[in-house]
CSV table of C-alpha atoms and ligand atoms in Angstrom, one decimal:
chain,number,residue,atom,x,y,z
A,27,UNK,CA,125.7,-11.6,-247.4
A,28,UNK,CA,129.3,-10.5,-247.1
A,29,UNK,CA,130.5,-11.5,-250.6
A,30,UNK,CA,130.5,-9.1,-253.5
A,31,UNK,CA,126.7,-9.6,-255.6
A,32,UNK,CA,125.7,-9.2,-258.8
A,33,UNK,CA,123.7,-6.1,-257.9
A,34,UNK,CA,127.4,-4.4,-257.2
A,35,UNK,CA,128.8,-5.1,-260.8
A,36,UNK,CA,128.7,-2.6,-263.7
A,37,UNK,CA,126.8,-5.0,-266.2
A,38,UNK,CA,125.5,-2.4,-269.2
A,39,UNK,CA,127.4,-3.4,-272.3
A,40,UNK,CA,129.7,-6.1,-270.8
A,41,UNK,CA,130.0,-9.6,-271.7
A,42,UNK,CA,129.4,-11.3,-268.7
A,43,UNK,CA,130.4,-15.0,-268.3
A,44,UNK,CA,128.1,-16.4,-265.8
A,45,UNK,CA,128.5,-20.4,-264.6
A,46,UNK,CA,125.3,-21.5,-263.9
A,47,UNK,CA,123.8,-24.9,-262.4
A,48,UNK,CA,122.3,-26.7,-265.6
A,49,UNK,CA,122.6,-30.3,-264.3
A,50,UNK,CA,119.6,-31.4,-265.4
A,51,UNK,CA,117.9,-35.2,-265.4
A,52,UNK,CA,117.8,-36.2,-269.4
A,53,UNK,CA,115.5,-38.3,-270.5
A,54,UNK,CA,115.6,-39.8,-274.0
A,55,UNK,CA,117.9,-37.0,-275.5
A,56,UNK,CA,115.8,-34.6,-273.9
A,57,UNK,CA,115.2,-32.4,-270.1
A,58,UNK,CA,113.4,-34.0,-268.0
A,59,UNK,CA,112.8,-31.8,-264.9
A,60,UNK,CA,114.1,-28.4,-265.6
A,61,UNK,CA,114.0,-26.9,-261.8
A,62,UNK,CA,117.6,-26.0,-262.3
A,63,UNK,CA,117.3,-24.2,-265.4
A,64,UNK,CA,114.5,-22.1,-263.9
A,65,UNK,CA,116.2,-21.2,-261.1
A,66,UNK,CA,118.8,-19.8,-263.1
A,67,UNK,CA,116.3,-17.6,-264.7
A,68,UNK,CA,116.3,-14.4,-262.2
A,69,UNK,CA,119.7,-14.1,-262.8
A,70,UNK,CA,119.9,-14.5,-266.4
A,71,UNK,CA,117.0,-11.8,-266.6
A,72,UNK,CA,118.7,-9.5,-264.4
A,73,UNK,CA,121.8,-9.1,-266.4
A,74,UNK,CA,120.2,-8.9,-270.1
A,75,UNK,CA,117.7,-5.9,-268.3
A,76,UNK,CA,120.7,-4.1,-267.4
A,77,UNK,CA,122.5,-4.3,-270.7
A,78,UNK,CA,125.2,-7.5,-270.4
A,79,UNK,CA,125.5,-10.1,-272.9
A,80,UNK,CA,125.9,-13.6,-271.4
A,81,UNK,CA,128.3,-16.4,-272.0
A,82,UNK,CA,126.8,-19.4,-269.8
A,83,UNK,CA,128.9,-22.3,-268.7
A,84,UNK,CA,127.9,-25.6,-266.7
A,85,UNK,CA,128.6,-29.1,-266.4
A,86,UNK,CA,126.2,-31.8,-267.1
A,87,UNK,CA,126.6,-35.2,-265.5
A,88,UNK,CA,129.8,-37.3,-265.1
A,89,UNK,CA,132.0,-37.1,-268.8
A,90,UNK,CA,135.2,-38.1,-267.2
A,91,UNK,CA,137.0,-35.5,-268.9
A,92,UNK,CA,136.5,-36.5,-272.6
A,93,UNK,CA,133.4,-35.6,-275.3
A,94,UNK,CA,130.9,-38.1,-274.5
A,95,UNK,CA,127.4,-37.1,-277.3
A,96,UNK,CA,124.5,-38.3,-274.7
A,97,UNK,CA,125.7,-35.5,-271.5
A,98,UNK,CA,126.4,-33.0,-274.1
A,99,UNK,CA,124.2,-29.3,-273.0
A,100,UNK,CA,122.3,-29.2,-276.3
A,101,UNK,CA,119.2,-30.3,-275.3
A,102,UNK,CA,119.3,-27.5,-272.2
A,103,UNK,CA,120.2,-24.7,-275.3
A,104,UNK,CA,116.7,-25.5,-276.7
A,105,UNK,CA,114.8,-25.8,-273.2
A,106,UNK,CA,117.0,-22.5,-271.7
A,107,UNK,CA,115.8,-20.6,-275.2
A,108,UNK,CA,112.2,-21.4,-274.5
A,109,UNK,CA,112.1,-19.6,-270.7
A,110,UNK,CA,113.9,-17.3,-271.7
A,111,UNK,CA,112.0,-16.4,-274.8
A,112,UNK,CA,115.3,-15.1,-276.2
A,113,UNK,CA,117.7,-17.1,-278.8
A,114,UNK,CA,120.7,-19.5,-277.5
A,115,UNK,CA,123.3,-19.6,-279.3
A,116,UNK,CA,125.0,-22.9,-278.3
A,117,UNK,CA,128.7,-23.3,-278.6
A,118,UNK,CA,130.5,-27.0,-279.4
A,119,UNK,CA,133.3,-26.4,-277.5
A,120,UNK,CA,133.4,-24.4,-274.3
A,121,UNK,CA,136.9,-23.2,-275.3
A,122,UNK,CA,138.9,-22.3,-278.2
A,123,UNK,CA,137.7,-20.9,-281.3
A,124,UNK,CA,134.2,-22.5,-281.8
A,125,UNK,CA,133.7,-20.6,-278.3
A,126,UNK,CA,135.1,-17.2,-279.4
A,127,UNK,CA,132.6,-17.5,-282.6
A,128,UNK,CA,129.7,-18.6,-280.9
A,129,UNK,CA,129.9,-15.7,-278.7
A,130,UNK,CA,130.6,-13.4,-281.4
A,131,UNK,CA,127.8,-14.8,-283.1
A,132,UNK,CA,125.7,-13.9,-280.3
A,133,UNK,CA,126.4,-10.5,-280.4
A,134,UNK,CA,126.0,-7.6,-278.2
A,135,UNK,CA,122.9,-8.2,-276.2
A,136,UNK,CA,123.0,-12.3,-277.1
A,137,UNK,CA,123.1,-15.5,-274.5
A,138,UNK,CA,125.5,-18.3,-275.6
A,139,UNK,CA,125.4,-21.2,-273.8
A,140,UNK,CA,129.1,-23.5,-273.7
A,141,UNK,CA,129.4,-27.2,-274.0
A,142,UNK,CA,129.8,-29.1,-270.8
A,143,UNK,CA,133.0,-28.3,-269.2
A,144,UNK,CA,133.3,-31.7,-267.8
A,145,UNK,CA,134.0,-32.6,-271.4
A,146,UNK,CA,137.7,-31.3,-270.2
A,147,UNK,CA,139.3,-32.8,-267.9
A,148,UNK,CA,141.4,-29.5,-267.0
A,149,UNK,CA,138.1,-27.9,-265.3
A,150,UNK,CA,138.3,-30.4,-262.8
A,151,UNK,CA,141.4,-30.3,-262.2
A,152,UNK,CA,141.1,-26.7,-262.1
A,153,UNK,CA,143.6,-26.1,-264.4
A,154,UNK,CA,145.3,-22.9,-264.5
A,155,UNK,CA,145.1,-22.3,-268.3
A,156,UNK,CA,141.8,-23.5,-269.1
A,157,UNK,CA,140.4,-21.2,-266.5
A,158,UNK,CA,142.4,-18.5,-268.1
A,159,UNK,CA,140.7,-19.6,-271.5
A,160,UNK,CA,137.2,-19.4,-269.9
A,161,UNK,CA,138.0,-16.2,-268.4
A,162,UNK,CA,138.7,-14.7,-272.0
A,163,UNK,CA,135.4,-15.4,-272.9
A,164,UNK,CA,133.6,-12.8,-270.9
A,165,UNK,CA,134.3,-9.1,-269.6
A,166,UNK,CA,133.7,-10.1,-265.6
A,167,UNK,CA,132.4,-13.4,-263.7
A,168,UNK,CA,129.3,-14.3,-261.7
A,169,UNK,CA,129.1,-17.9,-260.1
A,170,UNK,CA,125.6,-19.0,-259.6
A,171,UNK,CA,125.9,-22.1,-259.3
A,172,UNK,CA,125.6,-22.9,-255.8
A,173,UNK,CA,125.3,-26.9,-256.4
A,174,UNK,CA,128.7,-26.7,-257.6
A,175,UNK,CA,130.5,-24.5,-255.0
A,176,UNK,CA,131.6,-27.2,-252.7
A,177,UNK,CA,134.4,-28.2,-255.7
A,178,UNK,CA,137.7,-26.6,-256.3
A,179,UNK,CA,137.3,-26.6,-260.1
A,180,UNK,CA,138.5,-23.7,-263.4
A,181,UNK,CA,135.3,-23.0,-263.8
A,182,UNK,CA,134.2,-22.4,-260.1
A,183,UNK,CA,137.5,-20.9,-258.8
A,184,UNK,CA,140.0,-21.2,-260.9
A,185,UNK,CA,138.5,-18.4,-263.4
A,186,UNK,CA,138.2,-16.0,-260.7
A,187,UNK,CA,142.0,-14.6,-260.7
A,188,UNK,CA,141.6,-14.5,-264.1
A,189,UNK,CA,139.0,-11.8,-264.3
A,190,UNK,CA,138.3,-7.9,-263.5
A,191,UNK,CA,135.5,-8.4,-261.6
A,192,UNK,CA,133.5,-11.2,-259.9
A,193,UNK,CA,130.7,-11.5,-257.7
A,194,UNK,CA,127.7,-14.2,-256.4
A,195,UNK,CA,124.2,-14.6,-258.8
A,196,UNK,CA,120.9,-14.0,-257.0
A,197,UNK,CA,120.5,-17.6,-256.7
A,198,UNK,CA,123.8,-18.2,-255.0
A,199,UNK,CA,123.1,-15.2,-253.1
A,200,UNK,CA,119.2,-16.9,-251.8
A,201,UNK,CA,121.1,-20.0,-250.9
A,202,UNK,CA,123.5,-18.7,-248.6
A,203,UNK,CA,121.5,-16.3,-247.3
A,204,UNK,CA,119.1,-19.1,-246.8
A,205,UNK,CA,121.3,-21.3,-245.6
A,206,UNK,CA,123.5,-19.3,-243.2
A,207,UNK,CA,120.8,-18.1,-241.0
A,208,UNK,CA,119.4,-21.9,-240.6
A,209,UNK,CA,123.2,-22.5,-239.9
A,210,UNK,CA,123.4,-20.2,-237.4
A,211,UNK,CA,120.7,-21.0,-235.1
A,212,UNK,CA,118.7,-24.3,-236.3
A,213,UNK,CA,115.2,-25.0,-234.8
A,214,UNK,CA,115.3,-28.0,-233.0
A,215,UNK,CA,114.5,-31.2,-233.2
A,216,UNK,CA,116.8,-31.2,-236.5
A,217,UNK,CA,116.1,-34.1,-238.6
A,218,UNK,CA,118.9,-34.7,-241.7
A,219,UNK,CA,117.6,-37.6,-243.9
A,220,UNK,CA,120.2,-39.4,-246.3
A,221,UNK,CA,119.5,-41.6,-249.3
A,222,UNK,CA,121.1,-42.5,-252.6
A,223,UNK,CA,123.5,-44.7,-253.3
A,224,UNK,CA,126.7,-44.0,-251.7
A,225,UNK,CA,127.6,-44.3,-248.2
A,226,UNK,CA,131.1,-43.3,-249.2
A,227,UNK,CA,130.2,-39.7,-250.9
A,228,UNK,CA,128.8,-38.8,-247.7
A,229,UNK,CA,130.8,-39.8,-245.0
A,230,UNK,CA,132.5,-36.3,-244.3
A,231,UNK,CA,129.0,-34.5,-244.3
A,232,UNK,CA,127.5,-37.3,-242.0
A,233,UNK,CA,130.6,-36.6,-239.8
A,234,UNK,CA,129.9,-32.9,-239.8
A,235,UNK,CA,126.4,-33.0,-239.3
A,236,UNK,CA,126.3,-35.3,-236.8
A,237,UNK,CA,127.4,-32.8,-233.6
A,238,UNK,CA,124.2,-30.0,-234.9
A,239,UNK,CA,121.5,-32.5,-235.9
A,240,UNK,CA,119.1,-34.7,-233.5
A,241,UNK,CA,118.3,-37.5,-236.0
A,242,UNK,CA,119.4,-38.9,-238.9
A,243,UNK,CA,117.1,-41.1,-240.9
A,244,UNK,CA,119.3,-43.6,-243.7
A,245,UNK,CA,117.7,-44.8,-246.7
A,246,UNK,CA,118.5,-46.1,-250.6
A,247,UNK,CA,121.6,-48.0,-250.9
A,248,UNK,CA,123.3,-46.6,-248.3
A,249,UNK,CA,121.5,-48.5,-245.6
A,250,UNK,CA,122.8,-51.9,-247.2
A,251,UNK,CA,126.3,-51.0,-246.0
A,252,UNK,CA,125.1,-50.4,-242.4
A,253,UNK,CA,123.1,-53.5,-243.0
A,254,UNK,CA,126.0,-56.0,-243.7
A,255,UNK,CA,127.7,-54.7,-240.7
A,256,UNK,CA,124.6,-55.7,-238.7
A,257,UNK,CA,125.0,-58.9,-240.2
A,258,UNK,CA,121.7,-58.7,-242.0
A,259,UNK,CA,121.0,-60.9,-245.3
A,260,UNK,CA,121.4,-58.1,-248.0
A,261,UNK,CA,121.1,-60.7,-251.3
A,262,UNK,CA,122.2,-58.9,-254.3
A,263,UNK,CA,121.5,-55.2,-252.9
A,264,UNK,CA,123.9,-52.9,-253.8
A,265,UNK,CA,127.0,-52.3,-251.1
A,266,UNK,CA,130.0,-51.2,-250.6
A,267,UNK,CA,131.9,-53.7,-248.4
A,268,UNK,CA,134.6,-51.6,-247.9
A,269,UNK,CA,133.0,-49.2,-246.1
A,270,UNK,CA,131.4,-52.0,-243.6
A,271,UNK,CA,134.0,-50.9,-240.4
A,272,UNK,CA,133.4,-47.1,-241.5
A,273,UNK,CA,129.2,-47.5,-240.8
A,274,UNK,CA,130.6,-49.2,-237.2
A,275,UNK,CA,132.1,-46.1,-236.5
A,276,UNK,CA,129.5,-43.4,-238.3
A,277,UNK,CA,126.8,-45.5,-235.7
A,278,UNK,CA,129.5,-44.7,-232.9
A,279,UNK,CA,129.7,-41.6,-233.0
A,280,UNK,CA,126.0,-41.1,-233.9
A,281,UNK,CA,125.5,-42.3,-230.0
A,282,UNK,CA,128.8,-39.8,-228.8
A,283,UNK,CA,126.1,-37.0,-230.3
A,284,UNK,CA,123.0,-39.0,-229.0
A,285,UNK,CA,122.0,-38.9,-232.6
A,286,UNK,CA,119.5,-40.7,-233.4
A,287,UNK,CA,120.5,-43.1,-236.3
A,288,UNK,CA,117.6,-44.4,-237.7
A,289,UNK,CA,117.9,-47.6,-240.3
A,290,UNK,CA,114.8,-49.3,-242.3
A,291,UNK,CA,113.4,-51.8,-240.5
A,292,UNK,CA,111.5,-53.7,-243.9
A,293,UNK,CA,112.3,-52.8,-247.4
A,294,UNK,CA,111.1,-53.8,-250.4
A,295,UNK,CA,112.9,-56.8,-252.4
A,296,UNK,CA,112.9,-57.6,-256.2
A,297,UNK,CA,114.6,-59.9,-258.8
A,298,UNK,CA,115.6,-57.4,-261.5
A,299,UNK,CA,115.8,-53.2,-261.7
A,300,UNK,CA,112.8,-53.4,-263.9
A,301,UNK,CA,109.2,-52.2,-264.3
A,302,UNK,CA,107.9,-55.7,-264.4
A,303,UNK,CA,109.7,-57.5,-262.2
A,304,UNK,CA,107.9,-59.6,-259.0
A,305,UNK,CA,108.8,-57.5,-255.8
A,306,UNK,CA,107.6,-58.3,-252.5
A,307,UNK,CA,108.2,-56.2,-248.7
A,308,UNK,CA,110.0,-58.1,-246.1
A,309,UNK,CA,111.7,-57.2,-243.0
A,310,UNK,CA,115.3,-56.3,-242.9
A,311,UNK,CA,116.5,-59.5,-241.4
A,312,UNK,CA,113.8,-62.0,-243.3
A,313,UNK,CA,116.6,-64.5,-245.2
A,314,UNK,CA,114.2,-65.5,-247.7
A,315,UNK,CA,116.1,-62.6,-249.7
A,316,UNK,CA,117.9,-65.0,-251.3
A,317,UNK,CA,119.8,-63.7,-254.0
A,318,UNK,CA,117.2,-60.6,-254.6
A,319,UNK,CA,118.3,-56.9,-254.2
A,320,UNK,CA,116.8,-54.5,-252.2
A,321,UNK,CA,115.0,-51.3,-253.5
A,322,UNK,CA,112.7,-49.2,-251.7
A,323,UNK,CA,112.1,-48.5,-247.8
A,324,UNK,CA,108.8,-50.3,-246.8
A,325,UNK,CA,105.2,-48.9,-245.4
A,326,UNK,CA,106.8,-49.8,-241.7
A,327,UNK,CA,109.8,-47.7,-242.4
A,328,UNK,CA,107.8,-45.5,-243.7
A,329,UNK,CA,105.6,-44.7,-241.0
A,330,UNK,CA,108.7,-44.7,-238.4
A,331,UNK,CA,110.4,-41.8,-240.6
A,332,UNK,CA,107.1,-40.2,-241.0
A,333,UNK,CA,107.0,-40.2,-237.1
A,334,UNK,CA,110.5,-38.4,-236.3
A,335,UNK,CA,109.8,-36.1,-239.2
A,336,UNK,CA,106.4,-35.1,-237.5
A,337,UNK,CA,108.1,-34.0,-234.4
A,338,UNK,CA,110.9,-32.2,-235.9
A,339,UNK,CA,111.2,-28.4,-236.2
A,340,UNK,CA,114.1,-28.6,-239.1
A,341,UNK,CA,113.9,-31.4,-241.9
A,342,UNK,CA,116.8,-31.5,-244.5
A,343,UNK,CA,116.6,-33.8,-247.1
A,344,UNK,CA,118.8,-35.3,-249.6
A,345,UNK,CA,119.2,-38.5,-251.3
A,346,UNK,CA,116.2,-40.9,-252.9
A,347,UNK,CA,114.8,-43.8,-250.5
A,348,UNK,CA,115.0,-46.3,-253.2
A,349,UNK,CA,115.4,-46.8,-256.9
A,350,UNK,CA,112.5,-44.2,-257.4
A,351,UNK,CA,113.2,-43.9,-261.3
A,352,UNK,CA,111.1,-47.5,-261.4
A,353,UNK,CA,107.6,-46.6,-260.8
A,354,UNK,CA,107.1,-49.2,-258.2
A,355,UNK,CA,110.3,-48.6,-256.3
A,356,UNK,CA,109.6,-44.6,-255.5
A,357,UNK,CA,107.2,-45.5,-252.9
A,358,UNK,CA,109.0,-44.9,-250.0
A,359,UNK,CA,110.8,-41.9,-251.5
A,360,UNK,CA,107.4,-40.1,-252.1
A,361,UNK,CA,105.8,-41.0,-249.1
A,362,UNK,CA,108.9,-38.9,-247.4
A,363,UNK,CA,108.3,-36.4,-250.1
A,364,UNK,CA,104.9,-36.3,-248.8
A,365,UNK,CA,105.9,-36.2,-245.2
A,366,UNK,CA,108.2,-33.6,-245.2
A,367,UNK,CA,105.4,-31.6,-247.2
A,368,UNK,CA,103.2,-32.0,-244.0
A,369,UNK,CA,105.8,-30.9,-241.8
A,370,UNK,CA,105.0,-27.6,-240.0
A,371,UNK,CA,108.6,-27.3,-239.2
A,372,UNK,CA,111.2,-25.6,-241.5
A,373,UNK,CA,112.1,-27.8,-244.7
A,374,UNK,CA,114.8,-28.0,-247.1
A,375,UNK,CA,115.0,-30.2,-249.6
A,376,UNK,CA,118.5,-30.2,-252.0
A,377,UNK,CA,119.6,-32.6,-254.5
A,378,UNK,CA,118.7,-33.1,-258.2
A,379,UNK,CA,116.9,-36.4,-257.5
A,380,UNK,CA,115.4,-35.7,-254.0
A,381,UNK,CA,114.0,-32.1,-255.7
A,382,UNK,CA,112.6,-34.3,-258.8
A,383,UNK,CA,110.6,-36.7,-256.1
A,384,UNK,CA,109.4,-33.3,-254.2
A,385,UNK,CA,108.1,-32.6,-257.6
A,386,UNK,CA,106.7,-35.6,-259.0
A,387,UNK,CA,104.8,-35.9,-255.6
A,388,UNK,CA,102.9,-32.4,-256.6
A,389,UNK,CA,104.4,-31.0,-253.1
A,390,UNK,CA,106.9,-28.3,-254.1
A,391,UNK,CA,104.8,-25.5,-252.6
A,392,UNK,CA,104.7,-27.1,-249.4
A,393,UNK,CA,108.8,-27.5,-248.8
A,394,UNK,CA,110.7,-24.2,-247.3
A,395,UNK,CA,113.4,-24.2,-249.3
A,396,UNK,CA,114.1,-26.1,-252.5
A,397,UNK,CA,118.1,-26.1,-252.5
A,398,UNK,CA,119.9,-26.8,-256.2
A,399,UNK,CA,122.3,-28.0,-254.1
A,400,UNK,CA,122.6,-31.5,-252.9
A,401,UNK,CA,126.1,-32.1,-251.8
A,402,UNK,CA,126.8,-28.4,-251.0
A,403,UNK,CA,123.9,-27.9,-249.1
A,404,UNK,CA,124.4,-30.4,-247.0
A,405,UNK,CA,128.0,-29.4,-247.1
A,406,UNK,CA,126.9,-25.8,-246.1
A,407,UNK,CA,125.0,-26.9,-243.2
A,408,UNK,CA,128.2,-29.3,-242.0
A,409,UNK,CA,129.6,-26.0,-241.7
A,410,UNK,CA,132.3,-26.2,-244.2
A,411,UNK,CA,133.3,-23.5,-246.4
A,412,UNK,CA,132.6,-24.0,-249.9
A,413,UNK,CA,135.6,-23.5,-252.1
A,414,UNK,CA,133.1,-21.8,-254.9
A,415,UNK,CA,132.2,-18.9,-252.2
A,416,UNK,CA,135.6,-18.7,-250.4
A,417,UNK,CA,136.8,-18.0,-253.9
A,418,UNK,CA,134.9,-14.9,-254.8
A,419,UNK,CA,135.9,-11.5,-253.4
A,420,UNK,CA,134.0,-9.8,-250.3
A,421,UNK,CA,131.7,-6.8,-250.6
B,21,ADP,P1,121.5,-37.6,-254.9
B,21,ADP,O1,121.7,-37.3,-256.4
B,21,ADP,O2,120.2,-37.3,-254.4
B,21,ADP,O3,122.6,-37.1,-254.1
B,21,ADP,P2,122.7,-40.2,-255.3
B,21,ADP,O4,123.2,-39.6,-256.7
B,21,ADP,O5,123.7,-40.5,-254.3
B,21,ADP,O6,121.6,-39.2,-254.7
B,21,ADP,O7,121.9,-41.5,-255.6
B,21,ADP,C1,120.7,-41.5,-256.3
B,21,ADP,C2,120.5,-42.9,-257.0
B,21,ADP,O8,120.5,-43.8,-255.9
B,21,ADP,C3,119.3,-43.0,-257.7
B,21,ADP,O9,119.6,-43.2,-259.1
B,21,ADP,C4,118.6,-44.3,-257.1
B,21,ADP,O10,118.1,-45.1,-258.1
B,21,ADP,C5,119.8,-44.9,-256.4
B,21,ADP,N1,119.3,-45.8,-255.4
B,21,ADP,C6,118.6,-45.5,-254.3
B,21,ADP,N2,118.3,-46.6,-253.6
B,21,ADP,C7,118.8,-47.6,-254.2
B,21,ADP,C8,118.9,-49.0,-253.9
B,21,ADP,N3,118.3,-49.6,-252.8
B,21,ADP,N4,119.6,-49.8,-254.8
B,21,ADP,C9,120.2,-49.2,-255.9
B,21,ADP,N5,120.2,-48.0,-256.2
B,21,ADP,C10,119.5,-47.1,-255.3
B,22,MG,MG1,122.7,-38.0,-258.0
């Protein structure tokens, strides 16, 4: 790796202000999956053994830039305290006074953990002062959190020109390490699977991808966009109309490639987003959708993605095939969890909810790489430089 590491700084009796990746799923006040907080771990671990106290910052979730009680870090204090098998102390604010006491609290060999930044709106607008406050807080800088790289934000880069020293975390380190070599020369066929919600959050990563990769497979919400274009009846499924002429040209220039696009070809249909509700599979262009929404990618869908991921030598995946948080609706997202685990090719898998399904499905020992990242990942792999790593200094 060519940027400065963690294994270059001075750590023993500093107080090192590390921004971690802590976005967690909450369920009911309370971590759900904590992947992320585990991968944090080797890093945490290797500056307490070598004598630095730790002020840990992260986001959690959207706030908007205000306080908002339900996305506050808490909950991920308590959990972080139990791996760690070391007292948290957690700070209210993730600036001002409540963070200089908190961290004085702490002590010399403590870990305090900051409220979510995103409860300021100055970390992402990378504010110039408010990374200077965060900066204050600690003696030098580590960034690993690699699922937040690929934004320009105070606590990413803004911080950096603020402090004596800076480097990557082992877990930003793995990740680009990772990464970068599967950049540089990708075993083919390379299959990129998309999912989610948005069309429009993707669009620039489909656009890079699109000239390395030899198939892309669309699922979730996305495809509903692509649908309407088609002309397809899509009922109440959610879409985003505006971005109807942009899947025209994303299928355009999927042929200028000769990508692959692959769409669903059935889905499953249902009256409400609820546990209980009547559902039923139909194929994509059935009209007897009627005012129902679509949820989940069907078994023939399925078996068609199941196919192209079979004869692929690289699979990355991000992005859930359907609404998989309802039990019945995560059938289609597991059975590609369980497809890409049979793979024999290289996998990665990034994204908080496509790295839950990979869990929930029992297959995370079968996957190549599980990536914190979801957007930077597939970022990375677009070839984009990620603001986050552009902004720390080179070894
Ligand atoms: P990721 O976090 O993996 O990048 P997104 O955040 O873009 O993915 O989207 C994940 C969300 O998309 C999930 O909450 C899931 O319920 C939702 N979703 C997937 N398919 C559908 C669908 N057909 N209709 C509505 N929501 C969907
Ligand atoms: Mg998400």
């Amino acid at each position: 790796m060519l940027k400065r590491s963690i294994q270059d700084l001075r750590l023993d009796g500093k107080r090192l202000f590390v921004r971690v990746d802590l976005n967690v799923p909450l369920t009911d006040g309370a971590v759900g999956d904590d992947t992320r907080i585990r991968a944090a771990l080797p890093t945490l671990r290797f500056a307490i053994d070598r004598g630095a106290s730790l002020v840990l910052a992260a986001h959690l979730g959207r706030p908007k830039g205000r306080p908002v009680a339900s996305l506050s870090l808490k909950p991920v204090a308590v959990r972080l305290e139990a791996l760690l098998d070391r007292p948290v102390t957690f700070a209210v604010d993730c600036i001002g006074p409540t963070a200089t006491q908190a961290v004085q609290k702490a002590g010399p060999s403590g870990v305090t953990l900051l409220e979510n930044l995103r409860f300021h709106a100055e970390e992402e607008a990378n504010d110039r002062e408010f990374s200077s406050a965060l900066a204050a807080l600690g003696d030098c800088y580590v960034n690993d959190a690699f699922g937040s790289a690929h934004r320009a934000h105070a606590s990413t880069v803004g911080i950096v020109a603020h402090v004596s020293d800076a480097a990557a975390g082992l877990l930003m380190a793995r990740e680009l390490e990772y990464l970068g070599s599967l950049l540089a020369a990708p075993a083919r066929p390379f299959v990129a699977i998309l999912g989610g919600s948005k069309v429009s959050g993707k669009l620039k990563v489909i656009d890079n991808l699109l000239p390395r990769i030899d198939a892309l497979l669309i699922g979730g919400a996305m495809a509903y966009t692509f649908f309407k274009a088609h002309g397809f009846p899509i009922g109440r499924s959610l879409v985003e109309p505006d971005l109807v002429g942009t899947t025209r040209e994303i299928e355009r220039r999927a042929k200028e490639w000769s990508v692959e696009l692959a769409l669903p070809t059935d889905h499953f249909v249902t009256t409400a987003l609820k546990p209980d509700a009547p559902y039923e599979c139909l194929a994509i262009n059935d009209r007897t959708i009627g005012d129902r929404l679509g949820v989940d990618i069907g078994p023939k869908t399925q078996q068609a993605y199941k196919a192209i991921i079979d004869a692929a030598s690289t699979v990355i995946w991000n992005g859930p095939m359907g609404v998989f948080e309802i039990e019945p609706f995560n059938q289609g997202t597991v059975a590609v969890a369980k497809s890409i685990a049979a793979s024999a090719g290289t996998t990665i898998v990034g994204g908080g909810d496509s790295v839950a399904a990979i869990v929930k499905a029992g297959v995370t020992d079968h996957v190549s790489h599980i990536s914190t990242g979801g957007g930077a990942s597939l970022e990375f792999l677009g070839g984009r430089t990620l603001p986050g790593v552009a902004a720390l200094p080179d070894q």
